[in-house]
Amino acid sequence: MSKFLSSPVSFTNTDNPADCEVAGSDDHDDQVGHLQQARDAKRQIGVVSATFLIVNRVIGTGIFATPGSILALSGSVGLSLFMWVAGMLIAAAGTAVYMEFGTAIPQNGGEKNYLEYVFRKPKFLTTGLYTGYVVLLGWASGNSVIFGEYILNAAQVEVDRWNQRGIGLACITAAFLIHGTALKWGIRLQNVLGTIKVIVILIIVVAGWVALAGHLKLPEDQRPHNFANAFEGTTGSAYGVVTALYNVIWSYIGYSNANYALSETKNPIRTLKIAAPLAIGVISVLYMLVNIAYFAAVSKEEILEARRLVAASLFRNVFGGAAERALSVFVALSAFGNVLSVIFSQGRLVQELGREGVLPFSRFWASNRPFNAPLAGLFEHWVVSVIIMLAPPPGDAYDFILNLISYPLAIVNAFVAAGLIYLYLNRKSWNWNPPISAGLPVVIFFFLSNIYLVVAPFVPPDDGQNIYQTLPYWIHCVVGFGIIFAGGVYWLLWAILLPKIGKYQLVRETVVDDIDGWERNVFFRRPLEDSASNAALAVSIQ
């Protein structure tokens, strides 16, 4: 195991080390045993729950809502399917990278821990940048919007800007209240909805087989023949390809979801080894089969027209109108399961920043009161998600949210992969020997993929390929960098200017919580007089 897993924390304090060994050894052992029991009691996530944490996060509405956009950007059925294969490979590489980091640092926090471990200079800059990324992105907003759209479609009510978002607001508010007041029931509900969405996907796959067998409720002249000339209409623009990839990657976001709750996971290394590849492997196969089902049952023209309701079109063509409405309800439940999973993990990231003393009013954000759940952290993510959900103009809301979330994620993943490459090249000096190794070729592939996803969206689109109706094509790139830049501004205030004004030094120490036994990094303000005294004492001892 890596060197950073050892803790510098001492549980006893005495002037005589011999007394500590003789008289205090039993007390020390009792305290260590108590902390271990407390730590184990907090671990409620097993292999099944960890698998569903990933499944619920990944399978949201992407596989139901994005195939139409991907087809429009690719131009052909063949290239559209290749986009899904490329996204699958990127997701598999990302899963391997996060498994290596997760088994090396099995603690809550995910990529925050990994970036802080590798990128240490300028001091605490990584923490500041990541804080902006976590606090200012409303991950749960996109699937809340789709929840509203599919519920209205099931009710046969015309979708407009406000009824869709009103239902979406109810969706995210329910998820916030469930996870903020009833943690165990929230996890159980996630597992149930995860099971339902897998069943729905299996039904779609079977519907595709029915369509391939020729059993469609369509006249012969309206039946799709999408595989006859699969690459007809292919476009090769960089903007179209990369934006289509963003739609695919949006559908795979969540392969790192179990990494955010490893402190709450039973036997985290073994659990992650099983849960992550199992979840992503099953999802990848199902995604490809679902896309084949879409193209078998729905014509290219109808997919382009239906856009986010292509799954509903499939059920109508195979089973009839009543089945279309039923499918819309199940897709909405899938979206709700994803919102539950997203707000579960994001609330814990905000809480972790509070527990470490990074955020203002840290005790408020770190609290588990009054329901033994991170209610304050969940509330912060609820507020940001609601703002992002309500702000964009009608027509562009879902696409803007999708790209706004995917773009900063590509930046973060590029740095995560770069950090792992650096550790590989300096393995001995960093004592980097985790239980799982992704392998240098896989990490390089993941790094280059994310660099492409960061750079390519700045290439202007061809006429008619801008995914937005009214917004400029580069808007999500600028806003994405703005969010990370905001984290840099916060770092400048929090770690540079305020310490100078307040005449203190910001220090990070590893502590063990005396209640739950969790080990974490915490930032403290040390007055400069104390720092000078400690330095003088160290010199005199030498």
Coordinates of C-alpha atoms in Angstrom, one line a residue:
M1 CA 0.0 0.0 0.0
S2 CA 1.1 3.5 -0.7
K3 CA 2.9 5.6 1.8
F4 CA 0.2 8.2 2.1
L5 CA -2.2 5.7 3.8
S6 CA -0.3 5.8 7.1
S7 CA -1.7 8.2 9.6
P8 CA 0.4 10.7 11.6
V9 CA -2.3 11.0 14.2
S10 CA -1.4 10.1 17.8
F11 CA -4.2 8.9 20.1
T12 CA -2.3 9.5 23.4
N13 CA -0.3 12.3 24.8
T14 CA 2.2 11.9 27.7
D15 CA 5.5 13.4 28.7
N16 CA 7.0 9.9 29.3
P17 CA 7.0 7.5 26.4
A18 CA 7.7 4.6 28.7
D19 CA 4.5 5.4 30.7
C20 CA 2.6 5.5 27.5
E21 CA 3.7 2.0 26.6
V22 CA 3.1 0.4 30.0
A23 CA 0.3 2.3 31.7
G24 CA -1.5 3.6 28.7
S25 CA -1.3 0.7 26.3
D26 CA -4.7 -0.8 27.4
D27 CA -6.4 2.6 27.1
H28 CA -4.8 3.2 23.7
D29 CA -5.9 -0.2 22.5
D30 CA -9.5 0.4 23.8
Q31 CA -9.6 3.8 22.0
V32 CA -8.3 2.4 18.8
G33 CA -10.8 -0.5 19.1
H34 CA -13.6 2.0 19.7
L35 CA -12.7 4.1 16.7
Q36 CA -12.5 1.0 14.5
Q37 CA -16.0 -0.1 15.6
A38 CA -17.3 3.4 15.0
R39 CA -15.7 3.4 11.5
D40 CA -17.1 0.0 10.7
A41 CA -20.6 1.0 11.9
K42 CA -20.6 3.8 9.4
R43 CA -19.8 1.5 6.5
Q44 CA -23.3 0.6 5.1
I45 CA -22.5 0.2 1.4
G46 CA -21.8 -3.3 0.2
V47 CA -21.1 -4.7 -3.3
V48 CA -24.7 -4.5 -4.4
S49 CA -25.3 -0.9 -3.2
A50 CA -21.9 0.2 -4.7
T51 CA -22.9 -1.4 -8.0
F52 CA -26.3 0.4 -8.0
L53 CA -24.6 3.7 -7.0
I54 CA -22.8 3.5 -10.3
V55 CA -25.7 2.0 -12.3
N56 CA -28.1 4.7 -11.0
R57 CA -25.6 7.5 -11.7
V58 CA -24.7 6.2 -15.2
I59 CA -28.2 5.1 -16.4
G60 CA -30.1 8.3 -16.0
T61 CA -31.8 9.7 -19.1
G62 CA -28.8 9.8 -21.4
I63 CA -29.5 6.5 -23.2
F64 CA -33.1 7.6 -23.6
A65 CA -32.6 11.3 -24.4
T66 CA -29.4 11.7 -26.4
P67 CA -29.5 9.2 -29.4
G68 CA -31.4 11.8 -31.5
S69 CA -28.8 14.5 -30.9
I70 CA -25.9 12.1 -31.5
L71 CA -27.5 11.0 -34.8
A72 CA -28.0 14.6 -35.9
L73 CA -24.4 15.5 -35.1
S74 CA -23.0 12.3 -36.7
G75 CA -25.1 12.4 -39.8
S76 CA -25.4 8.7 -40.1
V77 CA -26.4 5.6 -38.2
G78 CA -23.0 4.0 -38.7
L79 CA -21.0 6.9 -37.3
S80 CA -23.5 7.3 -34.5
L81 CA -22.9 3.7 -33.4
F82 CA -19.1 4.3 -33.6
M83 CA -19.6 7.3 -31.2
W84 CA -21.1 4.9 -28.7
V85 CA -18.2 2.5 -29.0
A86 CA -15.7 5.4 -28.6
G87 CA -17.6 6.6 -25.5
M88 CA -17.6 3.0 -24.1
L89 CA -13.9 2.8 -24.5
I90 CA -13.3 6.1 -22.8
A91 CA -15.6 5.1 -19.9
A92 CA -13.8 1.8 -19.5
A93 CA -10.5 3.6 -19.4
G94 CA -11.8 6.1 -16.9
T95 CA -13.2 3.3 -14.7
A96 CA -9.7 1.7 -14.6
V97 CA -8.1 5.0 -13.7
Y98 CA -10.6 5.7 -10.9
M99 CA -10.3 2.1 -9.6
E100 CA -6.5 2.5 -9.3
F101 CA -6.9 5.8 -7.4
G102 CA -9.8 4.5 -5.4
T103 CA -8.1 1.4 -4.1
A104 CA -5.0 3.4 -3.3
I105 CA -6.9 6.1 -1.4
P106 CA -10.1 4.4 -0.1
Q107 CA -11.7 7.5 1.3
N108 CA -14.7 9.8 0.6
G109 CA -14.0 12.6 -1.9
G110 CA -13.2 10.9 -5.2
E111 CA -10.9 12.9 -7.6
K112 CA -10.4 15.7 -5.0
N113 CA -8.2 13.3 -3.0
Y114 CA -6.3 12.2 -6.1
L115 CA -5.6 15.7 -7.4
E116 CA -4.6 17.0 -4.0
Y117 CA -2.2 14.1 -3.6
V118 CA -0.4 14.7 -6.9
F119 CA -0.6 18.4 -7.5
R120 CA 0.8 20.1 -4.4
K121 CA 2.2 23.4 -5.8
P122 CA 1.1 26.1 -5.7
K123 CA 0.0 25.2 -2.2
F124 CA -3.7 24.4 -1.9
L125 CA -4.5 25.7 -5.4
T126 CA -5.9 22.3 -6.4
T127 CA -8.3 22.4 -3.4
G128 CA -9.5 25.9 -4.4
L129 CA -10.0 25.0 -8.1
Y130 CA -11.9 21.8 -7.2
T131 CA -14.0 23.7 -4.7
G132 CA -15.4 25.9 -7.5
Y133 CA -16.0 22.7 -9.6
V134 CA -18.0 21.0 -6.9
V135 CA -19.9 24.0 -5.5
L136 CA -20.9 25.7 -8.8
L137 CA -22.0 22.8 -11.0
G138 CA -25.6 21.5 -10.7
W139 CA -25.2 17.9 -11.8
A140 CA -28.7 16.9 -10.9
S141 CA -30.4 19.5 -13.0
G142 CA -30.2 17.8 -16.4
N143 CA -32.1 14.6 -15.5
S144 CA -34.6 16.7 -13.5
V145 CA -35.5 18.5 -16.7
I146 CA -35.9 15.2 -18.6
F147 CA -38.0 13.8 -15.7
G148 CA -40.5 16.6 -16.3
E149 CA -40.5 16.1 -20.1
Y150 CA -41.2 12.4 -19.9
I151 CA -43.9 12.8 -17.2
L152 CA -45.7 15.3 -19.4
N153 CA -45.4 13.0 -22.4
A154 CA -46.9 10.2 -20.4
A155 CA -49.8 12.5 -19.4
Q156 CA -50.2 13.7 -23.0
V157 CA -49.7 17.3 -21.9
E158 CA -47.9 19.7 -24.2
V159 CA -44.4 20.5 -22.9
D160 CA -43.6 24.1 -22.3
R161 CA -40.8 25.9 -20.5
W162 CA -42.5 26.2 -17.1
N163 CA -44.5 23.0 -16.7
Q164 CA -41.5 20.9 -17.6
R165 CA -39.2 22.7 -15.2
G166 CA -41.9 22.8 -12.5
I167 CA -42.1 19.1 -12.5
G168 CA -38.3 18.9 -12.6
L169 CA -38.2 21.1 -9.5
A170 CA -40.5 18.7 -7.7
C171 CA -38.3 15.8 -8.7
I172 CA -35.0 17.3 -7.4
T173 CA -36.7 18.6 -4.2
A174 CA -38.1 15.1 -3.5
A175 CA -34.6 13.6 -3.9
F176 CA -33.1 16.2 -1.6
L177 CA -35.6 15.6 1.1
I178 CA -35.3 11.8 0.9
H179 CA -31.6 11.7 1.2
G180 CA -31.5 14.6 3.7
T181 CA -33.9 13.0 6.1
A182 CA -34.0 9.2 5.5
L183 CA -30.5 8.0 4.4
K184 CA -31.2 4.3 4.6
W185 CA -34.5 4.6 2.8
G186 CA -32.9 6.8 0.2
I187 CA -30.2 4.1 -0.6
R188 CA -32.9 1.4 -0.7
L189 CA -35.0 3.5 -3.1
Q190 CA -32.0 4.0 -5.3
N191 CA -31.5 0.2 -5.4
V192 CA -35.2 -0.4 -6.3
L193 CA -35.1 2.3 -9.1
G194 CA -31.8 0.9 -10.3
T195 CA -33.5 -2.5 -10.7
I196 CA -36.5 -0.9 -12.5
K197 CA -34.3 1.0 -15.0
V198 CA -32.3 -2.1 -15.9
I199 CA -35.6 -4.0 -16.5
V200 CA -36.8 -1.1 -18.7
I201 CA -33.6 -1.3 -20.7
L202 CA -33.9 -5.0 -21.1
I203 CA -37.5 -4.5 -22.4
I204 CA -36.2 -2.0 -24.9
V205 CA -33.6 -4.6 -26.0
V206 CA -36.3 -7.2 -26.5
A207 CA -38.4 -4.6 -28.4
G208 CA -35.5 -4.2 -30.7
W209 CA -35.4 -7.9 -31.4
V210 CA -39.1 -7.8 -32.1
A211 CA -38.5 -5.0 -34.6
L212 CA -35.6 -6.8 -36.2
A213 CA -38.0 -9.8 -36.7
G214 CA -40.3 -7.5 -38.6
H215 CA -43.1 -7.1 -36.0
L216 CA -43.9 -3.4 -36.1
K217 CA -47.2 -1.5 -35.9
L218 CA -46.2 0.5 -39.0
P219 CA -47.2 0.3 -42.7
E220 CA -44.6 -1.3 -44.8
D221 CA -43.6 1.9 -46.5
Q222 CA -42.9 3.6 -43.1
R223 CA -40.7 0.9 -41.7
P224 CA -37.1 1.8 -41.0
H225 CA -34.2 0.4 -43.0
N226 CA -31.4 2.1 -41.1
F227 CA -28.9 -0.6 -41.5
A228 CA -29.2 -0.9 -45.3
N229 CA -26.8 2.0 -45.9
A230 CA -25.6 2.8 -42.4
F231 CA -23.0 5.5 -43.3
E232 CA -25.1 7.5 -45.7
G233 CA -25.0 11.2 -44.7
T234 CA -21.9 10.9 -42.5
T235 CA -20.4 14.3 -41.4
G236 CA -16.8 14.6 -40.3
S237 CA -16.6 18.0 -38.7
A238 CA -14.6 18.2 -35.4
Y239 CA -17.5 20.1 -33.7
G240 CA -20.1 17.4 -34.7
V241 CA -17.9 14.5 -33.6
V242 CA -16.8 16.0 -30.3
T243 CA -20.3 17.2 -29.4
A244 CA -21.7 13.8 -30.2
L245 CA -19.0 12.3 -28.0
Y246 CA -20.1 14.7 -25.2
N247 CA -23.6 13.3 -25.5
V248 CA -22.3 9.8 -25.2
I249 CA -20.0 10.6 -22.3
W250 CA -22.9 12.3 -20.6
S251 CA -24.7 8.9 -20.8
Y252 CA -21.6 7.3 -19.1
I253 CA -21.0 9.9 -16.4
G254 CA -20.9 8.1 -13.1
Y255 CA -18.4 5.4 -13.4
S256 CA -16.5 7.0 -10.6
N257 CA -19.6 7.4 -8.4
A258 CA -18.7 4.7 -5.8
N259 CA -15.3 6.5 -5.2
Y260 CA -17.2 9.4 -3.5
A261 CA -18.4 7.2 -0.7
L262 CA -15.5 4.8 0.0
S263 CA -15.3 5.8 3.7
E264 CA -18.9 4.5 4.0
T265 CA -18.2 1.3 2.0
K266 CA -17.6 -2.2 3.6
N267 CA -14.2 -3.5 2.6
P268 CA -13.8 -0.7 0.1
I269 CA -10.9 -2.1 -2.0
R270 CA -12.6 -5.5 -2.6
T271 CA -16.0 -3.8 -3.1
L272 CA -14.7 -1.3 -5.7
K273 CA -12.8 -4.1 -7.5
I274 CA -16.1 -6.0 -8.1
A275 CA -18.7 -3.2 -8.3
A276 CA -17.0 -0.8 -10.8
P277 CA -16.1 -3.2 -13.7
L278 CA -19.4 -5.2 -13.2
A279 CA -21.5 -2.0 -13.4
I280 CA -19.7 -0.5 -16.4
G281 CA -19.4 -3.8 -18.3
V282 CA -23.1 -4.6 -18.0
I283 CA -24.1 -1.0 -18.9
S284 CA -21.8 -0.9 -22.0
V285 CA -23.4 -4.1 -23.4
L286 CA -26.9 -2.8 -22.7
Y287 CA -26.2 0.6 -24.3
M288 CA -25.1 -0.9 -27.6
L289 CA -28.1 -3.2 -27.7
V290 CA -30.5 -0.3 -26.9
N291 CA -29.0 1.7 -29.8
I292 CA -29.4 -1.2 -32.2
A293 CA -33.0 -1.5 -30.9
Y294 CA -33.7 2.2 -31.7
F295 CA -32.4 2.0 -35.2
A296 CA -34.3 -1.3 -35.8
A297 CA -37.7 0.2 -34.7
V298 CA -37.5 3.9 -35.5
S299 CA -36.7 5.5 -38.8
K300 CA -33.8 8.0 -39.1
E301 CA -36.2 10.8 -39.8
E302 CA -38.4 10.0 -36.9
I303 CA -35.4 9.8 -34.5
L304 CA -34.3 13.2 -35.6
E305 CA -37.8 14.6 -35.1
A306 CA -38.4 12.9 -31.7
R307 CA -34.9 13.9 -30.3
R308 CA -35.2 13.3 -26.6
L309 CA -38.3 11.1 -26.9
V310 CA -36.8 8.4 -29.1
A311 CA -37.5 5.7 -26.5
A312 CA -41.1 6.6 -26.5
S313 CA -41.2 6.4 -30.3
L314 CA -39.7 2.9 -30.2
F315 CA -42.5 1.7 -27.8
R316 CA -45.2 3.3 -30.0
N317 CA -43.9 1.6 -33.1
V318 CA -43.5 -1.8 -31.5
F319 CA -46.3 -2.0 -28.9
G320 CA -48.7 0.9 -29.6
G321 CA -49.6 4.2 -28.0
A322 CA -50.5 2.9 -24.5
A323 CA -47.1 1.3 -24.2
E324 CA -45.5 4.6 -25.2
R325 CA -47.1 6.3 -22.3
A326 CA -46.1 3.5 -19.9
L327 CA -42.5 3.7 -21.2
S328 CA -42.4 7.4 -20.5
V329 CA -43.3 6.8 -16.9
F330 CA -40.5 4.3 -16.5
V331 CA -38.0 6.6 -18.2
A332 CA -39.1 9.3 -15.7
L333 CA -38.5 6.9 -12.8
S334 CA -35.0 6.2 -14.3
A335 CA -34.3 9.9 -14.3
F336 CA -35.5 10.2 -10.7
G337 CA -33.2 7.3 -9.7
N338 CA -30.3 9.2 -11.4
V339 CA -31.1 12.4 -9.5
L340 CA -31.2 10.5 -6.3
S341 CA -27.7 9.0 -7.0
V342 CA -26.2 12.3 -8.1
I343 CA -27.5 14.4 -5.2
F344 CA -26.3 11.6 -2.8
S345 CA -22.7 11.8 -4.0
Q346 CA -22.5 15.6 -4.7
G347 CA -23.9 16.4 -1.2
R348 CA -21.1 14.3 0.3
L349 CA -18.5 16.2 -1.7
V350 CA -19.8 19.5 -0.3
Q351 CA -19.9 18.0 3.2
E352 CA -16.3 16.8 2.8
L353 CA -15.2 20.4 1.9
G354 CA -16.9 21.5 5.0
R355 CA -15.4 18.8 7.2
E356 CA -11.9 19.9 5.9
G357 CA -12.5 23.5 6.7
V358 CA -12.3 24.7 3.1
L359 CA -15.7 26.4 2.9
P360 CA -16.9 29.4 4.9
F361 CA -19.1 28.3 7.9
S362 CA -17.5 24.9 7.6
R363 CA -19.2 23.4 10.6
F364 CA -22.6 24.1 9.0
W365 CA -21.6 22.3 5.8
A366 CA -19.9 19.4 7.6
S367 CA -22.9 18.7 9.9
N368 CA -24.9 15.5 9.8
R369 CA -27.6 17.0 11.9
P370 CA -30.4 16.5 12.5
F371 CA -31.0 13.3 10.5
N372 CA -27.5 11.8 10.4
A373 CA -27.2 12.9 6.7
P374 CA -25.4 15.7 5.0
L375 CA -28.5 17.9 4.8
A376 CA -26.6 21.2 4.3
G377 CA -24.4 19.7 1.6
L378 CA -27.4 18.3 -0.2
F379 CA -29.2 21.7 0.1
E380 CA -26.2 23.5 -1.5
H381 CA -26.4 21.2 -4.5
W382 CA -30.2 21.6 -4.7
V383 CA -29.9 25.4 -4.9
V384 CA -27.3 25.4 -7.6
S385 CA -29.1 22.7 -9.6
V386 CA -32.4 24.6 -9.4
I387 CA -30.7 27.8 -10.7
I388 CA -29.0 26.0 -13.6
M389 CA -32.3 24.3 -14.4
L390 CA -34.4 27.5 -14.5
A391 CA -31.8 29.9 -16.1
P392 CA -31.2 28.7 -19.8
P393 CA -33.7 29.7 -22.5
P394 CA -36.4 27.2 -23.7
G395 CA -35.1 24.7 -26.2
D396 CA -31.5 25.0 -25.2
A397 CA -31.8 24.1 -21.5
Y398 CA -31.1 20.3 -21.7
D399 CA -28.2 20.6 -24.2
F400 CA -26.6 23.5 -22.3
I401 CA -26.8 21.6 -19.0
L402 CA -25.4 18.4 -20.5
N403 CA -22.4 20.2 -22.1
L404 CA -21.8 22.5 -19.1
I405 CA -21.4 19.5 -16.9
S406 CA -19.5 17.3 -19.3
Y407 CA -16.9 20.0 -20.3
P408 CA -15.4 20.7 -16.8
L409 CA -15.5 17.0 -16.1
A410 CA -13.2 16.5 -19.2
I411 CA -10.8 19.1 -17.7
V412 CA -10.8 17.4 -14.3
N413 CA -10.3 13.9 -15.9
A414 CA -7.4 15.2 -18.0
F415 CA -5.6 16.3 -14.8
V416 CA -6.5 13.0 -13.0
A417 CA -5.0 11.0 -15.9
A418 CA -2.0 13.3 -16.1
G419 CA -1.4 12.9 -12.3
L420 CA -1.5 9.1 -12.7
I421 CA 1.0 9.2 -15.6
Y422 CA 3.3 11.3 -13.4
L423 CA 3.0 8.7 -10.6
Y424 CA 3.9 5.9 -13.1
L425 CA 6.9 7.7 -14.2
N426 CA 8.0 8.4 -10.6
R427 CA 6.7 5.1 -9.0
K428 CA 9.7 4.5 -6.7
S429 CA 10.1 8.0 -5.3
W430 CA 6.3 8.1 -4.6
N431 CA 6.1 4.5 -3.5
W432 CA 3.1 4.1 -5.8
N433 CA 2.0 0.4 -5.6
P434 CA -1.8 0.3 -5.3
P435 CA -3.8 -2.9 -5.4
I436 CA -5.0 -2.3 -8.9
S437 CA -3.1 -0.8 -11.8
A438 CA -4.9 0.6 -14.9
G439 CA -1.7 0.4 -17.0
L440 CA 0.2 3.2 -18.7
P441 CA -1.4 2.7 -22.2
V442 CA -4.9 2.9 -20.8
V443 CA -4.1 6.0 -18.8
I444 CA -2.5 7.7 -21.8
F445 CA -5.6 6.9 -23.9
F446 CA -7.9 8.4 -21.2
F447 CA -5.7 11.5 -21.0
L448 CA -5.6 12.1 -24.7
S449 CA -9.3 11.5 -25.1
N450 CA -10.1 14.2 -22.5
I451 CA -7.6 16.6 -24.0
Y452 CA -9.5 16.2 -27.3
L453 CA -12.8 16.8 -25.5
V454 CA -11.4 20.0 -24.0
V455 CA -9.8 21.5 -27.2
A456 CA -12.2 20.4 -30.0
P457 CA -15.3 22.3 -28.9
F458 CA -13.6 25.6 -29.8
V459 CA -13.6 24.7 -33.5
P460 CA -16.5 26.5 -35.1
P461 CA -19.3 24.2 -36.3
D462 CA -20.4 23.9 -39.9
D463 CA -23.6 25.6 -40.9
G464 CA -26.6 24.0 -39.2
Q465 CA -24.6 22.0 -36.7
N466 CA -24.7 24.3 -33.7
I467 CA -26.4 22.2 -31.1
Y468 CA -28.0 25.3 -29.6
Q469 CA -31.0 27.1 -31.1
T470 CA -30.1 30.6 -29.7
L471 CA -26.9 30.2 -27.6
P472 CA -23.4 30.5 -29.2
Y473 CA -21.6 27.2 -29.8
W474 CA -18.8 28.0 -27.3
I475 CA -21.0 29.0 -24.4
H476 CA -20.5 25.8 -22.3
C477 CA -16.7 26.0 -22.8
V478 CA -16.5 29.6 -21.5
V479 CA -18.8 29.0 -18.6
G480 CA -17.0 25.7 -17.8
F481 CA -13.6 27.5 -17.6
G482 CA -15.3 30.3 -15.7
I483 CA -16.4 27.9 -13.0
I484 CA -12.9 26.5 -12.5
F485 CA -11.5 30.1 -12.7
A486 CA -14.0 31.0 -9.9
G487 CA -12.3 28.3 -7.8
G488 CA -9.0 29.9 -8.5
V489 CA -10.3 33.3 -7.3
Y490 CA -11.6 31.6 -4.2
W491 CA -8.1 30.1 -3.6
L492 CA -6.5 33.5 -4.0
L493 CA -8.8 34.9 -1.3
W494 CA -8.9 31.9 1.1
A495 CA -5.3 30.7 0.9
I496 CA -3.3 33.9 0.0
L497 CA -5.0 37.2 0.8
L498 CA -6.9 36.4 4.0
P499 CA -4.0 34.7 5.7
K500 CA -1.9 37.8 5.0
I501 CA -4.6 40.1 6.3
G502 CA -5.3 38.0 9.3
K503 CA -1.6 37.2 10.0
Y504 CA -2.0 33.5 10.1
Q505 CA -0.7 30.5 8.2
L506 CA -3.1 28.0 6.6
V507 CA -1.9 24.5 7.4
R508 CA -3.4 21.1 6.5
E509 CA -3.2 18.2 9.0
T510 CA -4.5 14.7 9.1
V511 CA -6.9 14.0 11.9
V512 CA -9.1 11.1 13.1
D513 CA -12.6 11.9 14.1
D514 CA -13.2 10.8 17.7
I515 CA -16.9 10.1 17.0
D516 CA -17.0 8.1 13.7
G517 CA -13.3 7.2 13.4
W518 CA -12.9 8.6 9.9
E519 CA -9.5 9.9 8.9
R520 CA -9.4 13.1 6.9
N521 CA -7.4 16.2 6.1
V522 CA -8.4 19.4 7.9
F523 CA -7.3 23.0 7.3
F524 CA -6.3 25.0 10.4
R525 CA -5.4 28.7 10.9
R526 CA -2.1 28.9 12.7
P527 CA -1.1 32.4 13.9
L528 CA 2.2 33.5 12.5
E529 CA 3.6 34.0 16.0
D530 CA 3.0 30.3 16.8
S531 CA 4.6 29.3 13.5
A532 CA 7.7 31.4 14.3
S533 CA 7.9 29.9 17.8
N534 CA 7.7 26.4 16.4
A535 CA 10.4 27.1 13.9
A536 CA 12.7 28.6 16.5
L537 CA 12.1 25.6 18.8
A538 CA 13.0 23.2 15.9
V539 CA 16.2 25.1 15.3
S540 CA 17.2 25.0 19.0
I541 CA 16.6 21.2 19.2
Q542 CA 18.8 20.6 16.2

